[in-house]
mmCIF file of C-alpha atoms in Angstrom:
data_model
loop_
_atom_site.group_PDB
_atom_site.id
_atom_site.type_symbol
_atom_site.label_atom_id
_atom_site.label_comp_id
_atom_site.label_asym_id
_atom_site.label_seq_id
_atom_site.Cartn_x
_atom_site.Cartn_y
_atom_site.Cartn_z
ATOM 1 C CA UNK A 955 43.614 -28.386 17.648
ATOM 2 C CA UNK A 956 46.367 -26.160 19.044
ATOM 3 C CA UNK A 957 47.186 -22.982 17.189
ATOM 4 C CA UNK A 958 50.104 -20.753 18.072
ATOM 5 C CA UNK A 959 50.727 -17.467 16.282
ATOM 6 C CA UNK A 960 53.901 -15.659 17.145
ATOM 7 C CA UNK A 961 54.873 -12.056 16.585
ATOM 8 C CA UNK A 962 57.489 -9.572 17.687
ATOM 9 C CA UNK A 963 60.757 -10.814 16.261
ATOM 10 C CA UNK A 964 63.231 -8.554 14.525
ATOM 11 C CA UNK A 965 66.651 -6.982 14.735
ATOM 12 C CA UNK A 966 68.110 -5.299 17.763
ATOM 13 C CA UNK A 967 71.513 -4.098 18.862
ATOM 14 C CA UNK A 968 73.375 -5.915 21.570
ATOM 15 C CA UNK A 969 72.188 -4.728 24.942
ATOM 16 C CA UNK A 970 68.757 -3.926 23.613
ATOM 17 C CA UNK A 971 65.347 -5.413 24.353
ATOM 18 C CA UNK A 972 62.656 -7.188 22.401
ATOM 19 C CA UNK A 973 59.352 -8.768 23.301
ATOM 20 C CA UNK A 974 57.870 -11.798 21.604
ATOM 21 C CA UNK A 975 54.156 -12.558 21.764
ATOM 22 C CA UNK A 976 52.348 -15.808 21.116
ATOM 23 C CA UNK A 977 48.599 -15.975 20.620
ATOM 24 C CA UNK A 978 47.375 -19.333 21.850
ATOM 25 C CA UNK A 979 44.201 -21.242 21.063
ATOM 26 C CA UNK A 980 43.169 -24.802 21.764
ATOM 27 C CA UNK A 981 46.041 -25.509 24.159
ATOM 28 C CA UNK A 982 43.880 -26.185 27.194
ATOM 29 C CA UNK A 983 46.020 -26.705 30.282
ATOM 30 C CA UNK A 984 49.221 -27.291 28.368
ATOM 31 C CA UNK A 985 52.467 -25.890 29.650
ATOM 32 C CA UNK A 986 53.620 -22.969 27.493
ATOM 33 C CA UNK A 987 57.139 -22.035 26.638
ATOM 34 C CA UNK A 988 59.718 -20.643 24.276
ATOM 35 C CA UNK A 989 62.492 -22.442 22.445
ATOM 36 C CA UNK A 990 65.172 -21.183 20.114
ATOM 37 C CA UNK A 991 67.436 -22.598 17.474
ATOM 38 C CA UNK A 992 70.618 -20.997 16.200
ATOM 39 C CA UNK A 993 72.242 -22.091 12.919
ATOM 40 C CA UNK A 994 74.057 -25.387 13.349
ATOM 41 C CA UNK A 995 72.730 -25.909 16.858
ATOM 42 C CA UNK A 996 69.973 -27.990 18.380
ATOM 43 C CA UNK A 997 66.709 -26.423 19.394
ATOM 44 C CA UNK A 998 66.863 -25.537 23.066
ATOM 45 C CA UNK A 999 64.360 -24.602 25.711
ATOM 46 C CA UNK A 1000 64.545 -20.972 26.811
ATOM 47 C CA UNK A 1001 61.661 -20.468 29.226
ATOM 48 C CA UNK A 1002 58.454 -22.147 30.308
ATOM 49 C CA UNK A 1003 55.419 -21.289 32.392
ATOM 50 C CA UNK A 1004 53.027 -23.700 34.052
ATOM 51 C CA UNK A 1005 49.349 -23.286 34.846
ATOM 52 C CA UNK A 1006 50.114 -22.338 38.427
ATOM 53 C CA UNK A 1007 52.380 -19.551 37.201
ATOM 54 C CA UNK A 1008 55.627 -21.353 37.987
ATOM 55 C CA UNK A 1009 58.382 -20.294 35.633
ATOM 56 C CA UNK A 1010 61.634 -21.863 34.594
ATOM 57 C CA UNK A 1011 64.506 -20.551 32.527
ATOM 58 C CA UNK A 1012 67.593 -21.781 30.796
ATOM 59 C CA UNK A 1013 70.707 -20.760 32.684
ATOM 60 C CA UNK A 1014 71.884 -18.705 29.712
ATOM 61 C CA UNK A 1015 68.881 -16.357 29.881
ATOM 62 C CA UNK A 1016 68.030 -16.307 33.576
ATOM 63 C CA UNK A 1017 67.868 -12.749 34.844
ATOM 64 C CA UNK A 1018 67.556 -11.324 31.329
ATOM 65 C CA UNK A 1019 64.430 -12.976 29.917
ATOM 66 C CA UNK A 1020 60.975 -13.072 31.456
ATOM 67 C CA UNK A 1021 58.113 -15.314 30.415
ATOM 68 C CA UNK A 1022 54.570 -14.289 31.249
ATOM 69 C CA UNK A 1023 51.045 -15.007 30.184
ATOM 70 C CA UNK A 1024 47.788 -13.128 29.919
ATOM 71 C CA UNK A 1025 45.073 -15.724 30.326
ATOM 72 C CA UNK A 1026 42.277 -13.293 29.506
ATOM 73 C CA UNK A 1027 43.827 -12.600 26.113
ATOM 74 C CA UNK A 1028 45.337 -16.074 25.594
ATOM 75 C CA UNK A 1029 48.774 -14.588 25.077
ATOM 76 C CA UNK A 1030 52.198 -15.738 26.173
ATOM 77 C CA UNK A 1031 55.087 -13.298 26.159
ATOM 78 C CA UNK A 1032 58.844 -13.501 26.229
ATOM 79 C CA UNK A 1033 60.428 -10.243 27.307
ATOM 80 C CA UNK A 1034 64.111 -10.256 26.370
ATOM 81 C CA UNK A 1035 66.530 -7.718 27.829
ATOM 82 C CA UNK A 1036 70.280 -7.197 27.642
ATOM 83 C CA UNK A 1037 70.357 -9.159 24.427
ATOM 84 C CA UNK A 1038 73.645 -10.694 23.374
ATOM 85 C CA UNK A 1039 74.938 -11.978 20.062
ATOM 86 C CA UNK A 1040 74.507 -15.516 21.351
ATOM 87 C CA UNK A 1041 70.753 -14.885 21.639
ATOM 88 C CA UNK A 1042 70.615 -14.594 17.862
ATOM 89 C CA UNK A 1043 68.285 -17.437 16.775
ATOM 90 C CA UNK A 1044 64.876 -18.408 15.497
ATOM 91 C CA UNK A 1045 62.499 -18.380 18.443
ATOM 92 C CA UNK A 1046 59.534 -20.718 18.707
ATOM 93 C CA UNK A 1047 56.463 -20.607 20.874
ATOM 94 C CA UNK A 1048 55.560 -24.070 22.123
ATOM 95 C CA UNK A 1049 52.809 -25.893 23.975
ATOM 96 C CA UNK A 1050 53.222 -29.256 25.612
ATOM 97 C CA UNK A 1051 53.997 -31.172 28.777
ATOM 98 C CA UNK A 1052 55.611 -29.515 31.760
ATOM 99 C CA UNK A 1053 58.355 -28.711 32.476
ATOM 100 C CA UNK A 1054 58.650 -28.145 28.705
ATOM 101 C CA UNK A 1055 62.420 -28.045 28.849
ATOM 102 C CA UNK A 1056 63.143 -30.289 25.858
ATOM 103 C CA UNK A 1057 61.714 -30.699 22.375
ATOM 104 C CA UNK A 1058 60.459 -34.155 23.337
ATOM 105 C CA UNK A 1059 57.894 -32.506 25.610
ATOM 106 C CA UNK A 1060 56.505 -30.228 22.921
ATOM 107 C CA UNK A 1061 53.121 -31.039 21.446
ATOM 108 C CA UNK A 1062 52.751 -28.028 19.167
ATOM 109 C CA UNK A 1063 55.075 -25.446 17.652
ATOM 110 C CA UNK A 1064 54.448 -22.172 15.949
ATOM 111 C CA UNK A 1065 56.171 -21.064 12.766
ATOM 112 C CA UNK A 1066 59.080 -19.385 14.525
ATOM 113 C CA UNK A 1067 60.400 -15.864 14.288
ATOM 114 C CA UNK A 1068 63.928 -14.597 13.759
ATOM 115 C CA UNK A 1069 65.646 -12.565 16.444
ATOM 116 C CA UNK A 1070 68.828 -10.949 15.175
ATOM 117 C CA UNK A 1071 71.252 -9.342 17.603
ATOM 118 C CA UNK A 1072 74.025 -7.261 16.094
#
């Protein structure tokens, strides 16, 4: 049974930074990633990390966001820098099948956390 518990959302001014954390249990060798959904838009993949450490990013966040994981603590992070108004969304931690770029590849979601950029 996969459990994902996310923390770290909140409000930040444009240009600022925020880090999201996801505590993972029961995911085994699943690919881990982050998705987001803005009002009126489809949920989209933001970043993913595979067991070998390979990382992938959506074009809209490449160079600004960094996904990482701490296997000893079972944590996955999303460091977000140079935040823009278009990054304003609910962010979800996800576990599933690599490359974990679409919702169809997700096996488990967390509850989501709001990131507000003003």
